Amino acid sequence: MYQTVRSAFFTVHLRWLLLLCAVFSSSVMAAELSMPGMDTPLVIDVVAAQKPPKMRLLWLPSEQGILPAEKQMAEQLSARGFESWFVDLYEPLFLSPTPSAVDKVPTEWISGLISKAKADNLPLIVIAPNKAAELAVRGWVALQSTPQQGVGFVFINPNLYINTPVPGEPARYWPQVAAFNAPVFVMQAVLSPWRWRLMELKQQLEKSGSTVFTQLLPDVRDRFYFRPDATAFEQAQGKALSSRITQAASLLAGYMTEPRVAGKVETSAPVAVEQTKSTELQPYSGPQNRALDLMDLRGQAIDLKDYWGKVVLLNFWASWCPPCVHEMPSMTRLKTLLKGEPFEILAVNLAEDRAAIDAFIKQHPVNFPILTDPAGTAVQTWMVYAYPSTYLIDRKGRIRYALFGGAEWDQPDAVAKIRKLIAEPD
């Protein structure tokens, strides 16, 4: 049963109203919360449990906002005794949901919301997809100056980076990540470069004592449960996500009774969120001498050192990545444009099976080597955090430019940079 606490009957200011649900004989908390710096309170929308609630779920909105798919999951979970809360954190800030909008949500709003959600001692699970995980860690760590208990977290494809790392450079996590101390269950899609960073994230979260469980979700992409281009399999997995949340909540419940305090946040200065995304190759300043030793589709060993004397465009891609699909024809045109010159393209596929690669190449023929990376070795060595990611390597084997995101590779700017490197002596 879905209830919106906007009507005069359901709205209260700075106090709590206990309502009887006669149909289901259960209690539902509903409120508007006043927060510092707000002219109007935050409005909580409640999906009531269909029987006496055993647990409350607080769904934090990601950079996509509050999603219909999440409301549908809440309806399914209500039959299992879960009460769900949804709060639009962007409207009061006069912002549309975007990645940068997430960064602007005040930390005290999140900590205040979590405090209210657990005020009646009903066990609380905070569900945070994608960049909403940032909100969760900021809000929880702010509360943990004193011991806190009764709360667990489910992160779905969490993005806890301050910004998307520039290719070849290490990730910068929000400083609260290493101070976070809670039971947390991380669900990570396999068809994602973040899959290869899952153990690194687990180690970051465990630094101050968090109990961390991880689960890989096979054959689905990030945002699989609400993607407009979701495959039939992803749609089926989206429908099953409420069951996964139920199982995760049941597991976390056994670890939520222990009082926990946060670790030390390493910096008290405001975090500088820099724009790292670009549509053009950017000068590279990271570490050099990265190894690349993989097999091509013919089973031949490919070593980057064998290409010294040529300029190399090294591209990391996957068939399930729309920008990769979009840019691949321009790479083929680029190779044709520079035919006969000391230039090569090497395209490293992200751990897909041979059938998927062959199907892609049949639909999008290429004129350059496709390399396979079944263990994700090159993805980790080359510190790839986004797909596609591309490096431009000079004739002496030095990385000179890098880019994450798709590009039209036969456009003048890219061609000019490549030809300038070709003209340099080897």
XYZ file of C-alpha atoms in Angstrom:
426
model
C 0.000 0.000 0.000
C 1.573 3.292 -1.105
C 1.034 6.416 0.974
C 2.318 9.928 0.238
C 2.611 12.163 3.279
C 1.674 15.414 1.506
C -1.993 15.675 2.445
C -3.095 17.605 5.516
C -4.090 14.356 7.202
C -0.688 12.730 6.870
C 1.552 15.811 7.283
C 3.160 16.831 10.527
C 5.904 19.348 11.292
C 8.681 18.552 13.780
C 6.706 15.720 15.384
C 5.774 12.129 14.700
C 2.288 10.811 14.074
C 1.526 7.147 14.695
C -1.150 5.876 12.290
C -3.157 2.671 12.521
C -3.470 0.716 9.297
C -6.793 -1.000 9.853
C -6.506 -3.135 6.761
C -3.204 -4.697 7.735
C -3.206 -4.055 11.495
C 0.285 -2.548 11.306
C 1.872 0.797 12.202
C 3.296 3.264 9.709
C 5.481 6.241 10.571
C 4.953 9.261 8.368
C 6.456 12.708 8.731
C 7.888 15.816 7.209
C 11.352 16.558 8.544
C 12.677 20.076 8.995
C 16.357 20.329 8.203
C 18.944 23.092 8.687
C 18.843 25.676 5.934
C 15.466 24.536 4.577
C 12.405 26.715 4.200
C 10.183 23.658 3.756
C 10.569 20.216 5.373
C 11.665 17.070 3.604
C 8.658 14.984 2.591
C 8.746 11.252 3.296
C 6.759 8.915 1.062
C 5.938 5.604 2.728
C 5.193 2.220 1.249
C 3.556 0.493 4.216
C 4.211 -3.097 5.227
C 1.266 -5.417 4.610
C 1.737 -6.946 8.069
C 3.390 -5.722 11.254
C 6.709 -4.370 9.944
C 9.809 -6.337 10.821
C 12.224 -3.883 9.215
C 12.321 -0.435 7.626
C 14.069 0.354 4.342
C 15.346 3.864 3.657
C 15.916 4.262 -0.100
C 18.412 7.055 -0.775
C 18.002 8.581 -4.247
C 20.941 8.243 -6.605
C 21.909 10.588 -9.410
C 18.862 9.142 -11.202
C 16.458 10.352 -8.506
C 13.618 8.253 -7.065
C 12.882 5.532 -9.598
C 9.594 3.777 -10.429
C 11.492 0.474 -10.418
C 12.463 1.065 -6.778
C 8.896 1.917 -5.816
C 7.798 -1.343 -7.477
C 10.371 -3.282 -5.459
C 9.101 -1.604 -2.301
C 5.583 -2.816 -3.138
C 6.912 -6.373 -3.458
C 8.856 -6.071 -0.207
C 5.823 -4.744 1.663
C 4.253 -8.197 1.457
C 7.324 -9.561 3.269
C 7.014 -7.182 6.207
C 9.257 -4.363 4.990
C 8.231 -0.724 5.286
C 9.932 1.593 2.783
C 10.730 5.294 2.969
C 11.508 7.485 -0.033
C 12.690 11.101 0.162
C 13.406 13.507 -2.693
C 16.616 15.242 -1.610
C 17.051 17.316 -4.763
C 13.796 19.230 -5.083
C 14.403 21.270 -1.888
C 17.754 22.306 -3.373
C 16.082 23.286 -6.666
C 18.243 20.701 -8.418
C 17.521 17.967 -10.906
C 19.035 14.575 -10.060
C 22.553 14.485 -11.525
C 25.943 13.223 -10.296
C 26.941 16.750 -9.236
C 23.606 17.220 -7.431
C 24.396 14.229 -5.198
C 27.569 15.959 -4.045
C 25.575 19.044 -3.013
C 23.157 17.287 -0.642
C 24.090 18.417 2.898
C 25.511 15.658 5.067
C 23.347 16.716 8.017
C 20.229 15.991 5.971
C 21.270 12.371 5.571
C 22.351 11.871 9.178
C 19.114 13.498 10.358
C 17.063 11.294 8.076
C 18.789 8.122 9.275
C 18.305 9.205 12.905
C 14.552 9.689 12.383
C 14.224 6.428 10.464
C 15.665 4.452 13.364
C 14.130 6.508 16.182
C 11.499 3.882 17.036
C 14.147 1.093 17.155
C 12.711 -0.732 14.150
C 15.736 -2.325 12.402
C 16.776 -0.118 9.498
C 18.405 -0.990 6.180
C 19.658 1.932 4.091
C 19.537 1.072 0.384
C 21.934 3.152 -1.708
C 22.402 2.561 -5.439
C 25.238 4.071 -7.452
C 26.251 7.538 -6.135
C 23.663 7.342 -3.358
C 26.304 5.239 -1.578
C 28.213 8.503 -1.170
C 25.236 9.983 0.700
C 25.026 6.906 2.902
C 28.667 6.953 4.008
C 28.696 10.717 4.589
C 25.505 10.640 6.640
C 26.369 7.572 8.694
C 29.911 8.646 9.577
C 28.552 12.022 10.740
C 26.254 10.169 13.164
C 28.984 7.911 14.488
C 30.739 10.365 16.739
C 28.751 8.411 19.327
C 28.113 4.644 19.132
C 25.280 3.703 16.758
C 23.487 0.436 16.164
C 20.409 -1.035 14.529
C 21.358 0.003 10.980
C 22.702 -1.930 7.998
C 23.443 -0.890 4.422
C 22.847 -2.368 0.987
C 24.953 -0.779 -1.753
C 23.963 -1.586 -5.347
C 26.747 -0.916 -7.870
C 28.166 1.714 -5.507
C 30.119 4.683 -6.830
C 32.187 5.999 -3.942
C 34.770 7.855 -6.011
C 35.085 11.614 -5.647
C 35.181 11.689 -9.432
C 35.777 9.229 -12.227
C 39.532 8.580 -12.082
C 41.577 9.806 -15.011
C 42.850 6.750 -16.936
C 46.009 5.391 -15.366
C 45.640 7.212 -12.069
C 44.402 5.739 -8.758
C 40.870 6.305 -7.543
C 40.150 8.978 -4.957
C 37.499 7.741 -2.536
C 35.392 10.047 -0.399
C 37.337 10.393 2.874
C 34.367 9.054 4.850
C 34.671 5.657 3.124
C 37.691 4.613 5.188
C 35.959 5.891 8.375
C 32.685 4.056 7.679
C 31.816 1.357 10.224
C 28.659 -0.663 9.628
C 27.361 -3.987 8.353
C 27.153 -3.556 4.584
C 26.173 -5.786 1.684
C 27.592 -4.756 -1.710
C 25.907 -5.955 -4.910
C 28.067 -5.406 -7.983
C 27.135 -6.040 -11.610
C 29.681 -8.209 -13.417
C 29.405 -6.315 -16.712
C 31.152 -3.263 -15.320
C 34.779 -2.151 -14.939
C 33.956 -1.603 -11.254
C 33.669 -5.370 -10.901
C 37.462 -5.516 -10.914
C 37.617 -2.927 -8.096
C 35.241 -4.726 -5.761
C 37.942 -6.152 -3.481
C 39.652 -2.760 -3.352
C 36.357 -1.175 -2.282
C 35.814 -3.909 0.312
C 39.227 -3.196 1.810
C 38.475 0.531 1.945
C 35.177 -0.069 3.761
C 36.783 -2.486 6.223
C 39.472 -0.047 7.397
C 37.421 1.154 10.382
C 35.712 -2.129 11.207
C 32.836 -2.518 8.754
C 31.499 -6.027 8.215
C 31.374 -6.284 4.422
C 29.628 -8.882 2.293
C 29.903 -8.835 -1.493
C 27.840 -10.404 -4.251
C 28.584 -10.364 -7.974
C 25.506 -10.138 -10.182
C 26.309 -12.168 -13.313
C 25.563 -11.044 -16.878
C 24.058 -7.663 -15.950
C 25.304 -4.098 -16.359
C 25.331 -1.196 -13.918
C 21.806 0.195 -13.468
C 20.425 -3.045 -14.928
C 17.121 -2.829 -13.074
C 16.087 0.481 -14.614
C 18.028 0.743 -17.888
C 15.826 1.699 -20.858
C 17.925 -0.671 -22.990
C 17.813 -3.556 -20.486
C 18.075 -7.012 -22.007
C 15.446 -9.647 -21.269
C 17.863 -11.229 -18.793
C 18.488 -7.880 -17.057
C 14.743 -7.299 -16.808
C 14.350 -10.717 -15.173
C 17.179 -9.969 -12.747
C 15.555 -6.633 -11.954
C 12.379 -8.442 -10.948
C 14.438 -10.735 -8.719
C 16.262 -7.865 -7.000
C 13.684 -7.585 -4.209
C 14.483 -11.182 -3.251
C 18.206 -10.369 -3.168
C 17.487 -7.385 -0.918
C 15.438 -9.604 1.395
C 18.315 -12.073 1.676
C 20.854 -9.301 2.243
C 18.709 -7.702 4.959
C 18.322 -11.045 6.710
C 22.098 -11.552 6.684
C 22.871 -8.034 7.912
C 20.357 -8.241 10.761
C 22.687 -10.470 12.769
C 25.406 -7.791 12.716
C 23.294 -4.707 13.444
C 22.996 -5.028 17.236
C 26.650 -4.183 17.899
C 27.263 -0.484 18.719
C 29.762 0.963 16.253
C 31.698 4.219 16.027
C 33.327 5.734 12.954
C 37.037 5.831 12.361
C 38.929 9.050 11.875
C 38.103 11.027 8.754
C 41.512 11.882 7.338
C 40.583 15.387 6.236
C 38.174 17.962 7.565
C 38.588 20.239 4.541
C 35.774 20.357 1.974
C 36.237 17.757 -0.749
C 37.127 19.270 -4.119
C 35.053 17.484 -6.742
C 36.795 18.074 -10.059
C 35.346 17.572 -13.525
C 37.424 14.805 -15.137
C 35.208 13.943 -18.077
C 36.272 15.173 -21.506
C 35.389 14.449 -25.111
C 38.978 14.937 -26.321
C 42.294 13.276 -25.561
C 43.935 14.836 -22.500
C 47.672 14.973 -21.701
C 48.669 12.010 -19.556
C 50.737 12.490 -16.398
C 50.372 9.122 -14.650
C 52.827 6.238 -14.265
C 54.541 4.806 -17.341
C 55.820 1.358 -18.313
C 52.527 -0.506 -17.938
C 52.659 -4.054 -19.236
C 50.258 -5.410 -21.843
C 50.652 -9.074 -22.768
C 47.418 -10.628 -24.053
C 46.090 -12.909 -26.783
C 44.291 -11.799 -29.923
C 41.301 -13.590 -31.442
C 43.604 -15.835 -33.502
C 45.348 -17.040 -30.367
C 48.539 -15.091 -31.019
C 50.366 -13.404 -28.154
C 50.380 -9.603 -28.328
C 52.982 -7.680 -26.339
C 52.886 -3.883 -26.366
C 56.684 -3.804 -26.598
C 56.444 -5.376 -30.038
C 54.786 -2.158 -31.236
C 57.568 0.217 -30.277
C 58.276 2.334 -33.346
C 54.544 2.809 -33.931
C 51.997 5.106 -32.355
C 49.395 2.921 -30.616
C 45.808 3.749 -29.726
C 45.030 1.352 -26.874
C 41.295 1.093 -26.291
C 39.399 -0.795 -23.535
C 35.874 -1.745 -24.574
C 32.929 -4.128 -24.117
C 30.056 -5.097 -26.407
C 27.492 -4.169 -23.720
C 28.849 -0.601 -23.462
C 26.801 1.778 -25.700
C 29.592 4.405 -26.085
C 31.988 1.606 -27.082
C 29.577 0.463 -29.765
C 29.159 4.038 -30.977
C 32.871 4.807 -31.287
C 34.074 1.537 -32.834
C 33.215 2.491 -36.463
C 35.206 5.731 -36.118
C 38.209 3.705 -34.957
C 37.911 1.598 -38.098
C 37.789 4.755 -40.216
C 40.824 6.128 -38.369
C 42.838 2.999 -39.128
C 41.914 3.316 -42.810
C 42.804 7.022 -42.824
C 46.288 6.305 -41.449
C 46.919 3.213 -43.566
C 50.614 2.830 -44.371
C 51.750 5.017 -41.477
C 53.424 3.706 -38.278
C 50.186 3.463 -36.374
C 48.106 0.677 -34.799
C 44.937 0.269 -32.777
C 44.728 -2.399 -30.078
C 41.260 -2.953 -28.620
C 41.141 -4.861 -25.309
C 37.826 -6.523 -24.554
C 36.576 -6.671 -20.961
C 36.443 -10.361 -20.055
C 33.557 -11.316 -22.366
C 33.234 -14.820 -23.757
C 34.331 -15.534 -27.314
C 30.764 -15.922 -28.608
C 29.847 -12.390 -27.465
C 32.985 -10.916 -29.049
C 32.441 -12.775 -32.333
C 28.806 -11.647 -32.498
C 29.883 -8.042 -31.972
C 32.638 -8.164 -34.593
C 30.269 -9.728 -37.099
C 27.914 -6.790 -36.658
C 30.708 -4.183 -36.378
C 33.663 -5.332 -38.531
C 37.030 -3.871 -37.556
C 40.443 -3.677 -39.234
C 42.625 -3.824 -36.116
C 43.462 -6.487 -33.482
C 40.948 -7.377 -30.777
C 42.608 -8.603 -27.590
C 40.996 -10.701 -24.864
C 41.438 -10.076 -21.142
C 39.485 -12.904 -19.472
C 40.953 -12.367 -15.998
C 40.738 -8.566 -16.061
C 44.538 -8.359 -15.708
C 45.000 -5.495 -18.165
C 41.972 -3.618 -16.815
C 43.586 -3.587 -13.387
C 47.149 -2.935 -14.588
C 46.030 -0.002 -16.713
C 43.700 1.259 -13.948
C 40.580 1.421 -16.076
C 37.541 2.668 -14.141
C 35.204 3.574 -16.991
C 34.320 2.182 -20.374
C 35.493 2.971 -22.923
C 38.937 4.181 -21.840
C 41.707 4.931 -24.303
C 45.450 5.616 -24.167
C 47.553 7.120 -26.941
C 51.109 5.770 -26.808
C 54.038 7.271 -28.719
C 56.665 5.461 -30.792
C 58.935 5.025 -27.759
C 56.226 3.294 -25.745
C 55.379 6.321 -23.590
C 51.748 7.099 -22.736
C 51.124 10.650 -23.939
C 47.338 11.100 -23.896
C 44.326 9.418 -22.300
C 40.551 9.637 -22.375
C 37.624 7.904 -20.709
C 34.368 7.974 -22.589
C 33.483 7.617 -26.244
C 34.938 9.726 -29.059
C 34.794 10.152 -32.815
C 38.353 9.072 -33.509
C 38.587 10.273 -37.104
C 37.782 13.882 -36.177
C 40.465 16.577 -36.727
C 41.600 17.015 -33.108
C 42.323 13.321 -32.534
C 43.931 12.878 -35.953
C 46.157 15.922 -35.404
C 47.435 14.607 -32.056
C 48.146 11.187 -33.553
C 49.937 12.603 -36.600
C 52.048 14.844 -34.371
C 53.234 11.766 -32.468
C 53.842 9.880 -35.709
C 56.081 12.734 -36.869
C 58.279 12.481 -33.775
C 61.502 10.453 -34.178
C 61.356 6.956 -32.758
